[in-house]
mmCIF file of C-alpha atoms in Angstrom:
data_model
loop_
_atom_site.group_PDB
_atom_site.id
_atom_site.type_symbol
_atom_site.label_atom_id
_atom_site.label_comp_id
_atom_site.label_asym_id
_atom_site.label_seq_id
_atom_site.Cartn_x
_atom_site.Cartn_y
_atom_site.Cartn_z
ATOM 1 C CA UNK A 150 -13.147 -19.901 -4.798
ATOM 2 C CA UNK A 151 -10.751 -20.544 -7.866
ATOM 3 C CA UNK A 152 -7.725 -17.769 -7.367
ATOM 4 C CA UNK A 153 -8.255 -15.253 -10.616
ATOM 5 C CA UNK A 154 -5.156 -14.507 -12.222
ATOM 6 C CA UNK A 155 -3.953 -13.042 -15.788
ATOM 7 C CA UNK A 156 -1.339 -14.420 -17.713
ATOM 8 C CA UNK A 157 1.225 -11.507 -18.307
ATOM 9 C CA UNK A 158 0.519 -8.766 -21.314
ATOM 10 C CA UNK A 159 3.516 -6.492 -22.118
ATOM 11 C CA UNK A 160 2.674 -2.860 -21.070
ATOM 12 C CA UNK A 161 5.943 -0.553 -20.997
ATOM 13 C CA UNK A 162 5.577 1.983 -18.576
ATOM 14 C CA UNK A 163 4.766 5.775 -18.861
ATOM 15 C CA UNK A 164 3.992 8.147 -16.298
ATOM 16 C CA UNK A 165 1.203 9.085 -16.323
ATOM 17 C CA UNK A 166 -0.280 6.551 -18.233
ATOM 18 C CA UNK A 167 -4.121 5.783 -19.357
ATOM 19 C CA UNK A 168 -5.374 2.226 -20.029
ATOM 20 C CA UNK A 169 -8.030 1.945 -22.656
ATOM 21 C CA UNK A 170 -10.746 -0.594 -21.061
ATOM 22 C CA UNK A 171 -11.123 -2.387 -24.261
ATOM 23 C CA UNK A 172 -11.524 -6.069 -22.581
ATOM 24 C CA UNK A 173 -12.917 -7.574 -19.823
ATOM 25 C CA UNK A 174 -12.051 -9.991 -17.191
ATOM 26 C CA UNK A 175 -12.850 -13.391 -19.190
ATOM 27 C CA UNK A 176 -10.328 -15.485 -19.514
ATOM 28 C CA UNK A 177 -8.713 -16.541 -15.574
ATOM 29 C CA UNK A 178 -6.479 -18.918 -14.364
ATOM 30 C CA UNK A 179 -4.803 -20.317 -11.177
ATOM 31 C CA UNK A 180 -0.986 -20.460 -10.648
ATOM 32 C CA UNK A 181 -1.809 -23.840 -9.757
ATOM 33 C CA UNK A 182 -3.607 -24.405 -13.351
ATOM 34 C CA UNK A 183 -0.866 -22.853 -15.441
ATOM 35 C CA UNK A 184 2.089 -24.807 -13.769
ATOM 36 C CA UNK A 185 0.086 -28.197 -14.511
ATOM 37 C CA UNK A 186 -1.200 -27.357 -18.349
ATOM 38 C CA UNK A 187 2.344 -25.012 -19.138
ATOM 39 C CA UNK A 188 5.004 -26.368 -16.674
ATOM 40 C CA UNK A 189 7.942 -24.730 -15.224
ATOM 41 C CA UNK A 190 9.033 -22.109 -18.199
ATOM 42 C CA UNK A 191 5.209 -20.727 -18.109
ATOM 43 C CA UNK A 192 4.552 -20.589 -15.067
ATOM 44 C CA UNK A 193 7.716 -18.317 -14.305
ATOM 45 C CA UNK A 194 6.284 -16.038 -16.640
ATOM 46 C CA UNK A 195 3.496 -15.060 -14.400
ATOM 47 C CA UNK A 196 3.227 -12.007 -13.033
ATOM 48 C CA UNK A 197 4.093 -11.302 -9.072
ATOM 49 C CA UNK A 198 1.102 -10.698 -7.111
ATOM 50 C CA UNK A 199 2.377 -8.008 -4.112
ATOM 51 C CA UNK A 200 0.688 -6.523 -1.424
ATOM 52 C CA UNK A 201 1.286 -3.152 -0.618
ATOM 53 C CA UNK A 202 0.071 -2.240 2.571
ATOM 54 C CA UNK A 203 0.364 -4.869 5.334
ATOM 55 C CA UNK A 204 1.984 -4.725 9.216
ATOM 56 C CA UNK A 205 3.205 -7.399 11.251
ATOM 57 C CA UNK A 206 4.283 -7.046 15.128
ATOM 58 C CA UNK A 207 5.430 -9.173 17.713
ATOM 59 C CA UNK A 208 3.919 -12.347 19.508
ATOM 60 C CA UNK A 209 3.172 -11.665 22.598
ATOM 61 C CA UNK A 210 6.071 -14.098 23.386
ATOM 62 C CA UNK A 211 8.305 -12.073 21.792
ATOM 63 C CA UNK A 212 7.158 -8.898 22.647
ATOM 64 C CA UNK A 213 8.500 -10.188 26.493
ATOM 65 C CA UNK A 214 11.194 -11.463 24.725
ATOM 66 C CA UNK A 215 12.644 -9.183 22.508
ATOM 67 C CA UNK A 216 10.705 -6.905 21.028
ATOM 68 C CA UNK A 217 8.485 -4.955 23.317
ATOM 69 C CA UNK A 218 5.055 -2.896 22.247
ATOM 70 C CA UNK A 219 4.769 0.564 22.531
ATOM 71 C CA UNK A 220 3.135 1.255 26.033
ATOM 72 C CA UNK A 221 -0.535 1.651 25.352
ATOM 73 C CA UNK A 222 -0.309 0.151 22.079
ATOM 74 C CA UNK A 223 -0.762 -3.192 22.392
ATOM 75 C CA UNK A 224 -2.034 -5.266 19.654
ATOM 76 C CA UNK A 225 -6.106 -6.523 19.809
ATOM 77 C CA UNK A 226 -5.294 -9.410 17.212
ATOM 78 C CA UNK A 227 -2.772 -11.823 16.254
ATOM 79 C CA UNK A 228 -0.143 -10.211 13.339
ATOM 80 C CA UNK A 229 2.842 -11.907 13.530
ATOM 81 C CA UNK A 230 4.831 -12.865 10.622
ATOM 82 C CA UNK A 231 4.708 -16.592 10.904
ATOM 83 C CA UNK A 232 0.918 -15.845 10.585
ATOM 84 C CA UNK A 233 1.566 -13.820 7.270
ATOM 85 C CA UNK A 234 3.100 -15.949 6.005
ATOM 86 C CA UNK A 235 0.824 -18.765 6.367
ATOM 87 C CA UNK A 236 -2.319 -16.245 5.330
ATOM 88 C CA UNK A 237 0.175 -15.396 2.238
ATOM 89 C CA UNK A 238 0.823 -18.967 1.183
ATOM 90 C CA UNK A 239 -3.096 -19.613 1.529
ATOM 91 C CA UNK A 240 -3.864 -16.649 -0.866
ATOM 92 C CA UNK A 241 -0.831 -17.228 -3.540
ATOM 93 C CA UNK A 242 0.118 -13.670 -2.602
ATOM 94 C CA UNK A 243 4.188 -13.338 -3.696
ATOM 95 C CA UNK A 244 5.336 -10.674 -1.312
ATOM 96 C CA UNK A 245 4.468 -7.654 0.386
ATOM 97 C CA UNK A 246 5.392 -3.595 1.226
ATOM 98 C CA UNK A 247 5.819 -3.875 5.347
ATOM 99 C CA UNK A 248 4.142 -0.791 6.959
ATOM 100 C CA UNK A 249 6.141 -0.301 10.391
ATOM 101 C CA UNK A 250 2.966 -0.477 12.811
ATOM 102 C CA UNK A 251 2.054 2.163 15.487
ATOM 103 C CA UNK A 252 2.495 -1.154 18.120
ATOM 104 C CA UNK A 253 6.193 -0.663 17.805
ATOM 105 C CA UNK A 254 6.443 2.711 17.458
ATOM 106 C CA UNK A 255 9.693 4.229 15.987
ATOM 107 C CA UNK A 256 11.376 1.166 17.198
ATOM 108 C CA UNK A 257 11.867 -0.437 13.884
ATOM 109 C CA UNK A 258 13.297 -3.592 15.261
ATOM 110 C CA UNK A 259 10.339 -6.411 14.922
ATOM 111 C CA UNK A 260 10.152 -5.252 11.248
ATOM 112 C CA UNK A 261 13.865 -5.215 10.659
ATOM 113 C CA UNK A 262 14.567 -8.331 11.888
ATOM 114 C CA UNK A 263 11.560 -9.685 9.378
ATOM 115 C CA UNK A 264 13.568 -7.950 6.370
ATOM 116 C CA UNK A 265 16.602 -9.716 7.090
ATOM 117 C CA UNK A 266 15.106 -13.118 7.489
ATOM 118 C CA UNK A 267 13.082 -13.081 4.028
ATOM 119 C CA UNK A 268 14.921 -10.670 1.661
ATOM 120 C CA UNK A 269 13.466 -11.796 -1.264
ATOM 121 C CA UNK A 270 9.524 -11.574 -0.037
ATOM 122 C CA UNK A 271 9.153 -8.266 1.566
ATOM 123 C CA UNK A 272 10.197 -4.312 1.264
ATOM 124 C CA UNK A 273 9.693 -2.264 4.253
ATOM 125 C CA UNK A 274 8.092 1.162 4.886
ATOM 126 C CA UNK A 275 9.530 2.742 7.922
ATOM 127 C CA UNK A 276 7.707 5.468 10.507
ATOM 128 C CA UNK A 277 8.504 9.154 10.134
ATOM 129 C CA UNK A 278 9.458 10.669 13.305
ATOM 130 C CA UNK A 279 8.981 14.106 13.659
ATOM 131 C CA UNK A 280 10.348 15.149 16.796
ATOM 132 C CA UNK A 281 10.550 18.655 17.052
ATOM 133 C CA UNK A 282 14.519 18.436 17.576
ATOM 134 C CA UNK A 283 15.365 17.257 13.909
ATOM 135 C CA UNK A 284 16.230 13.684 14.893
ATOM 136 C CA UNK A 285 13.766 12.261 13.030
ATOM 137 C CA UNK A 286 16.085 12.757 9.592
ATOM 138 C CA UNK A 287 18.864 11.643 10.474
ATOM 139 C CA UNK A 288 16.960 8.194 11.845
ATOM 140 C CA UNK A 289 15.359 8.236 8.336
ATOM 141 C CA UNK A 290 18.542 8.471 6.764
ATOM 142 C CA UNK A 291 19.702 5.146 9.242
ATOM 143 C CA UNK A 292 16.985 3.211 8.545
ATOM 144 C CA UNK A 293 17.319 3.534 4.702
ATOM 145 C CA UNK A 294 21.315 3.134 4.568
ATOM 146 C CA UNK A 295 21.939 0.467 7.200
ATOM 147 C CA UNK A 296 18.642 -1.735 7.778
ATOM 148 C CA UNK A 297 17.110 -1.079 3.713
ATOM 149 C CA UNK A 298 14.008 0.459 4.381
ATOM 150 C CA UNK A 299 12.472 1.469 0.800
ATOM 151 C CA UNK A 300 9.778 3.502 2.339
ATOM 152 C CA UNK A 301 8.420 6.186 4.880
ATOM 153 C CA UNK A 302 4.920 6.457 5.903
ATOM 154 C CA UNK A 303 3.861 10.181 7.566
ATOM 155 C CA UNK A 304 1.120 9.854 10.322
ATOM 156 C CA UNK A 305 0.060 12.923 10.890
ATOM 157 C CA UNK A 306 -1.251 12.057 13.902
ATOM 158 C CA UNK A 307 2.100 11.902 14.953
ATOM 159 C CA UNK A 308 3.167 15.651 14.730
ATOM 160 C CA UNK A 309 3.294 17.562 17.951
ATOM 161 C CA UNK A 310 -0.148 19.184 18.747
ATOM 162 C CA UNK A 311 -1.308 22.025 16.429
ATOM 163 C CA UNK A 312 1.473 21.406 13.559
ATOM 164 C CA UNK A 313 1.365 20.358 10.508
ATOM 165 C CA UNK A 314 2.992 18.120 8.205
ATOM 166 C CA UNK A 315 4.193 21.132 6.599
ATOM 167 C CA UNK A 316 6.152 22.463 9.285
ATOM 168 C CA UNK A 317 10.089 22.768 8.953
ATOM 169 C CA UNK A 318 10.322 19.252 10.405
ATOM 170 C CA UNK A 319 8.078 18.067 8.073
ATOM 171 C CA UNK A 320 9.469 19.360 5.129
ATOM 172 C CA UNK A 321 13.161 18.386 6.183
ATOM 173 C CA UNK A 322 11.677 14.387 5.990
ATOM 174 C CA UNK A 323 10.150 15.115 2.838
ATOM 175 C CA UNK A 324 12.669 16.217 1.104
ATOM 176 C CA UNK A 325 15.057 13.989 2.741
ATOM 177 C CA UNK A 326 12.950 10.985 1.134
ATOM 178 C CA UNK A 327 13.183 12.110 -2.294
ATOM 179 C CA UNK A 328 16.918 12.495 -1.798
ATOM 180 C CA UNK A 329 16.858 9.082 -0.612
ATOM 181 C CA UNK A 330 14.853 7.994 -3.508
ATOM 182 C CA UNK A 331 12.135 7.136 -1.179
ATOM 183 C CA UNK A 332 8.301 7.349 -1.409
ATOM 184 C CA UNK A 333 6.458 8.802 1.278
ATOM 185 C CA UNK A 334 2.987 7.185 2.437
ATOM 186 C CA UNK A 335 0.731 9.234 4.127
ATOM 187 C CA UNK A 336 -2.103 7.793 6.860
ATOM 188 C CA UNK A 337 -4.979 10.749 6.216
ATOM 189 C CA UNK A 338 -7.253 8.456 8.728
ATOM 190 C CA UNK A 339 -9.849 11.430 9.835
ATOM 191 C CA UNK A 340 -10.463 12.206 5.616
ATOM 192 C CA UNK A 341 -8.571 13.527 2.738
ATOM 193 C CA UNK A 342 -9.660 16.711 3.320
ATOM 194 C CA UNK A 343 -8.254 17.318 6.598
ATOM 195 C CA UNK A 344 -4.864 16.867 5.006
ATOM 196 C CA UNK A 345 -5.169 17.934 1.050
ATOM 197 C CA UNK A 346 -3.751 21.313 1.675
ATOM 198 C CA UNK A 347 -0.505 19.627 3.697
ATOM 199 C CA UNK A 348 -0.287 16.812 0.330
ATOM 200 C CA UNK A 349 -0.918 19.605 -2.188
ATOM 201 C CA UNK A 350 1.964 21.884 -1.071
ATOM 202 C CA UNK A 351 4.710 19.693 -0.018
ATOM 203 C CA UNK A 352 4.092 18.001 -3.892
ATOM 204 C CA UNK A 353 4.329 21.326 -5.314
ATOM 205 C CA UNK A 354 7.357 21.938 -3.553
ATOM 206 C CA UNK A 355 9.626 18.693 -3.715
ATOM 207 C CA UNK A 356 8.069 17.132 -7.269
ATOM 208 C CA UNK A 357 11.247 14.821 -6.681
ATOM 209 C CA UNK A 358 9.380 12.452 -3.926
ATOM 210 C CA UNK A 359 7.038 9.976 -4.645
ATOM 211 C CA UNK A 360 3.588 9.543 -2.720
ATOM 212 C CA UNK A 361 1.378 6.837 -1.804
ATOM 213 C CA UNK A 362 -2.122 7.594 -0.481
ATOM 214 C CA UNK A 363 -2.909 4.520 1.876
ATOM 215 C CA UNK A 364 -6.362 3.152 1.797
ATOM 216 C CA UNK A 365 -7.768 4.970 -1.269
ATOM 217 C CA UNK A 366 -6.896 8.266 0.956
ATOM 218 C CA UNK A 367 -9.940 7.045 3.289
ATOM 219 C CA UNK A 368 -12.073 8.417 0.440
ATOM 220 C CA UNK A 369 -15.840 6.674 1.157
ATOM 221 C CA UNK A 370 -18.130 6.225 -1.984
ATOM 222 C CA UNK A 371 -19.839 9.759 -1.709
ATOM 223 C CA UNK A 372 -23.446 9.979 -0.175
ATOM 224 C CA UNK A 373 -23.666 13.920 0.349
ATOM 225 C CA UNK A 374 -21.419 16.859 -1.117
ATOM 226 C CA UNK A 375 -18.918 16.659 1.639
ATOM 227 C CA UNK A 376 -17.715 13.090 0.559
ATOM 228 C CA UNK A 377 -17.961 14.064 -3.255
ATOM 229 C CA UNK A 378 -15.760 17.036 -2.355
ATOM 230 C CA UNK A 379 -13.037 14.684 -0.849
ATOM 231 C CA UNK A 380 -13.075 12.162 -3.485
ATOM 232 C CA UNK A 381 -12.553 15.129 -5.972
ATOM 233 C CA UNK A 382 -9.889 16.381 -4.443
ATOM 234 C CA UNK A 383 -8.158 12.243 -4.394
ATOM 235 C CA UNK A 384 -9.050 12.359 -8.398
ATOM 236 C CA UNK A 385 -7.696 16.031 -8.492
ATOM 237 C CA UNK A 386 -4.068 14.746 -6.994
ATOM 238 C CA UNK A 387 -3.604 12.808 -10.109
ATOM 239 C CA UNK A 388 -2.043 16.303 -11.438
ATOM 240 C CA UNK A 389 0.771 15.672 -9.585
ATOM 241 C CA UNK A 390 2.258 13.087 -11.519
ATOM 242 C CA UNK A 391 4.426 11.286 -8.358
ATOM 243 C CA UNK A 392 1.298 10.730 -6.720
ATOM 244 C CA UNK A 393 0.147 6.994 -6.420
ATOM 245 C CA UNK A 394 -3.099 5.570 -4.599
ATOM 246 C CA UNK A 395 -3.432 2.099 -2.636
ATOM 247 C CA UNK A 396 -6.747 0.266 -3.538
ATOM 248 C CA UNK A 397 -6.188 -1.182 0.278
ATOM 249 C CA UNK A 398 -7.886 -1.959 3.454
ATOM 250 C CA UNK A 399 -11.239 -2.256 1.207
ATOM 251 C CA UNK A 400 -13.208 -2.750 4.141
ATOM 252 C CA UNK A 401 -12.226 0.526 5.811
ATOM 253 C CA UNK A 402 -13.603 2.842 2.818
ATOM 254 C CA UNK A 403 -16.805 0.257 1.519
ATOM 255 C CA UNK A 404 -20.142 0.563 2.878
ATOM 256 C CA UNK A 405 -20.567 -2.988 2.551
ATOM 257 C CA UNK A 406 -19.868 -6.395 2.940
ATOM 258 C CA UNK A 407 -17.284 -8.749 1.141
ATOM 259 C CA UNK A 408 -16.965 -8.489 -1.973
ATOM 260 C CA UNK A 409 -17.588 -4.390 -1.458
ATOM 261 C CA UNK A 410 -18.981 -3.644 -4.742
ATOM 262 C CA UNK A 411 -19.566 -0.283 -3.965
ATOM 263 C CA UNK A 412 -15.662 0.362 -5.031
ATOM 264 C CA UNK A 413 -16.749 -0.639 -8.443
ATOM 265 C CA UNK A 414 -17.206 2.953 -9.634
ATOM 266 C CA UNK A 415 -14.723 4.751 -7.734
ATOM 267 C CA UNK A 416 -12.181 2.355 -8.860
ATOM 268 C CA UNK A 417 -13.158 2.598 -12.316
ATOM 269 C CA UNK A 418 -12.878 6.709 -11.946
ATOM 270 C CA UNK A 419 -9.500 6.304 -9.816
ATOM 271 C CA UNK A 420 -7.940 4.019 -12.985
ATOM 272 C CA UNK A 421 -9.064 6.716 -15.831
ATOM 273 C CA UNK A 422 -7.677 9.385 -14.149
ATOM 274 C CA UNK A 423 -4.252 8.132 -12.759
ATOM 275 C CA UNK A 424 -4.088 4.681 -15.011
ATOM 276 C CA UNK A 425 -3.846 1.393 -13.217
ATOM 277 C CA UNK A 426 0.379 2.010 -13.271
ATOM 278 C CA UNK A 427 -0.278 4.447 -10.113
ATOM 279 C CA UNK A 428 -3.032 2.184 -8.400
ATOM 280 C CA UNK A 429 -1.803 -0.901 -5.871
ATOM 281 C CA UNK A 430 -3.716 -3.266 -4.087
ATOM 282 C CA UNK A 431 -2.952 -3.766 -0.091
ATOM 283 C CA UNK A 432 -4.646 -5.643 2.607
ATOM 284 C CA UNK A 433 -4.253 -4.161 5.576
ATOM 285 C CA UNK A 434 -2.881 -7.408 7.713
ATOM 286 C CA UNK A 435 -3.818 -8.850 10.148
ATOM 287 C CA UNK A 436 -6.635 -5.892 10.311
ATOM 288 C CA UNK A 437 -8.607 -7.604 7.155
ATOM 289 C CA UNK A 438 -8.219 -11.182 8.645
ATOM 290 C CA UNK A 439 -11.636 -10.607 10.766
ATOM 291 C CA UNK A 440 -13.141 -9.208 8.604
ATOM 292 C CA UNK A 441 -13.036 -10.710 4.991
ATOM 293 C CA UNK A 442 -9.880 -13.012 5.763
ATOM 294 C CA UNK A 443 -6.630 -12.295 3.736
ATOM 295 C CA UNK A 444 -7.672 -14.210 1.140
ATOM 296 C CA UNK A 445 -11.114 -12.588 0.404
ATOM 297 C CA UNK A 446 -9.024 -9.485 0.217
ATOM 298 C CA UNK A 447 -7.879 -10.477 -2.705
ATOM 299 C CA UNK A 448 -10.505 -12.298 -4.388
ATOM 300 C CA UNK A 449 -12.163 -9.003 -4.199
ATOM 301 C CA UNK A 450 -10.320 -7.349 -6.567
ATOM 302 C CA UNK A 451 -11.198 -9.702 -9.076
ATOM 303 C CA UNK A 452 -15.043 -9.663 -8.372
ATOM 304 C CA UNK A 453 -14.663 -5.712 -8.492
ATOM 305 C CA UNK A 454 -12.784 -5.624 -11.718
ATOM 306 C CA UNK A 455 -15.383 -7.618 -13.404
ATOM 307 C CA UNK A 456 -17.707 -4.887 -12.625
ATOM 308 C CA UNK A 457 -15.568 -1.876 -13.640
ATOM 309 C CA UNK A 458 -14.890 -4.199 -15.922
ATOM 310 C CA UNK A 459 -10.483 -3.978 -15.903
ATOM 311 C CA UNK A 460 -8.849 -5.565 -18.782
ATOM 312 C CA UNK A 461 -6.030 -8.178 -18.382
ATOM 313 C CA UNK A 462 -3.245 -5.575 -18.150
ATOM 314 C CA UNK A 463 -4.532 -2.799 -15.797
ATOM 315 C CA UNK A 464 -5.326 -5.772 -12.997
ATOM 316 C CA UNK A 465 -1.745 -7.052 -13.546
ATOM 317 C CA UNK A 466 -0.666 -3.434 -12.918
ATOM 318 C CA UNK A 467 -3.084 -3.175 -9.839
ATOM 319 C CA UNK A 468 -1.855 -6.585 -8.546
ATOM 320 C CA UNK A 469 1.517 -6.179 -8.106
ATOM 321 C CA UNK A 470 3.507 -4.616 -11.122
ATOM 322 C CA UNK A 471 2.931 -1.083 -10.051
ATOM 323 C CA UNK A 472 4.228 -1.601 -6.565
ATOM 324 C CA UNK A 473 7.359 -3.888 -8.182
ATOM 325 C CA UNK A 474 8.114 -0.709 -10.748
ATOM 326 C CA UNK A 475 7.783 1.751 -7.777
ATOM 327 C CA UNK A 476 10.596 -0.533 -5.821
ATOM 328 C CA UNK A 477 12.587 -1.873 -8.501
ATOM 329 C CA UNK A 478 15.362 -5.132 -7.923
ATOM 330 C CA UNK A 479 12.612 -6.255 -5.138
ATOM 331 C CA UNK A 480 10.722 -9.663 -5.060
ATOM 332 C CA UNK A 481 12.911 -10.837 -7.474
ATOM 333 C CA UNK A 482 12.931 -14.871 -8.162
#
């Protein structure tokens, strides 16, 4: 299929910001296209097309090597970054937001040594650890000053038994992020609504830190009141205005098949209510490679925004200027 790209419309950006959908998705063309018919001054005009959610781990090679898995965490699939970056090259895909993975643990060494070798292509999102002793910050604060990390995802999953993200610990990292100047990601895997209350409060109470909600907050297009109560809540979050939402993993929240057109609507709600400056596309490597291939993860954005239908601008946004204006002097030429 031909890659579906826009050539660049000047948007300056406001927070929060609404996009009027006055035009639809007619007029495409390739990188490939524009660097033939334009040459090299148009074709470094075109916009950056980032991925915001992705991991990569060890081979198992270098996993004996040199970087070991987490015991009990061993990897089911292939996701090391030589494969990335072949899957990336395939797909025209510029760069990428490295999520450290749960096969590594806290040991951020795999993904370090991937930020040092390519600079220029990726940012990475380290693992909040919080140990009940307080460490956790101070590694934070390590892994941002000494090895660059732009990021910190919160699993909650993660938190000793019968705590919450909202405990002192949890508050500490919080706000230690926003010091940092530092967006926090948070993983709510078993539903929004398990974790709204946790999201809701720490917002209210550190409007300084930035949030990401990975894979459209694991909000399903509702069937019964339950769902429709969740994915509420996701459009209600939009009050907070440091709140941002990944249009990622696509397969995890659709209840179908590639090209998951059942997104169509909830994407078109997500945009008017937070404005495609605060949505992001990710993948989810290597998770999506089985199941619609890297590739197909992003052709689906452009098959869903001709339903929805998303003008020229708010796809650009979606595709890679909202995560480069949430981590600015990254990806740079």
């Amino acid at each position: 299929m031909v890659e579906k790209l826009r050539l660049v419309l000047s948007v300056p950006l406001l927070r929060p910001y609404h996009f009027h959908r006055s035009r639809p998705l007619t007029s495409v063309w390739s990188k490939t296209q524009l660097k033939v018919s334009s040459g090299a001054r148009m074709a470094s005009t075109l916009p950056k097309i980032i991925d915001s959610h992705l991991h990569v781990w060890a081979s198992p090679q270098e996993a004996v090597d040199k970087y070991p898995y987490f015991p009990g965490n061993e990897p089911t699939l292939p996701g090391s970054v030589d494969f990335l970056l072949q899957c990336m090259e395939e797909a025209d895909v510029d760069g990428a937001l490295i999520v450290q993975p749960i096969n590594h643990k806290f040991d951020h060494s795999l993904v370090t040594s991937v930020l040092q070798r390519y600079p220029s292509k990726f940012v990475g999102c380290c693992l909040a650890n919080p140990a009940e002793d307080g460490s956790g910050v101070k590694h934070l604060e390590q892994l941002v000053a000494k090895d660059g990390y732009r990021a910190v995802r919160f699993n909650p999953y993660l938190w000793p038994s019968g705590q919450k993200m909202t405990n002192e610990i949890g508050k500490a990292l919080f706000l230690k992020a926003g010091e940092l100047g530092i967006p926090v990601g948070f993983m709510c895997m078993k539903g929004l609504s398990t974790h709204i209350s946790e999201i809701e409060e720490l917002c209210t109470e550190f409007p300084s830190t930035f949030v990401l909600l990975d894979h459209f907050a694991f909000c399903k297009p509702p069937t019964n009141e339950e769902e429709s109560k969740a994915f509420s809540e996701l459009l209600k979050l939009s009050r907070f205005p440091q709140v941002y939402v990944k249009f990622s993993a696509l397969f995890r929240v659709s209840r179908k098949p590639f090209p998951y057109e059942d997104l169509a609507d909830p994407l078109s709600q997500l945009v008017s209510t937070y404005g495609a400056n605060r949505v992001m596309w990710g993948t989810d490597f290597p998770f999506v490679v089985p199941e619609c291939g890297y590739k197909g993860a992003k052709e689906a954005v452009s098959l869903i925004g001709n339903q929805v239908p998303l003008s020229a601008s708010e796809l650009e946004w979606i595709m890679g200027r909202t995560v480069m204006e949430l981590f600015p002097s990254s990806w740079r030429p």
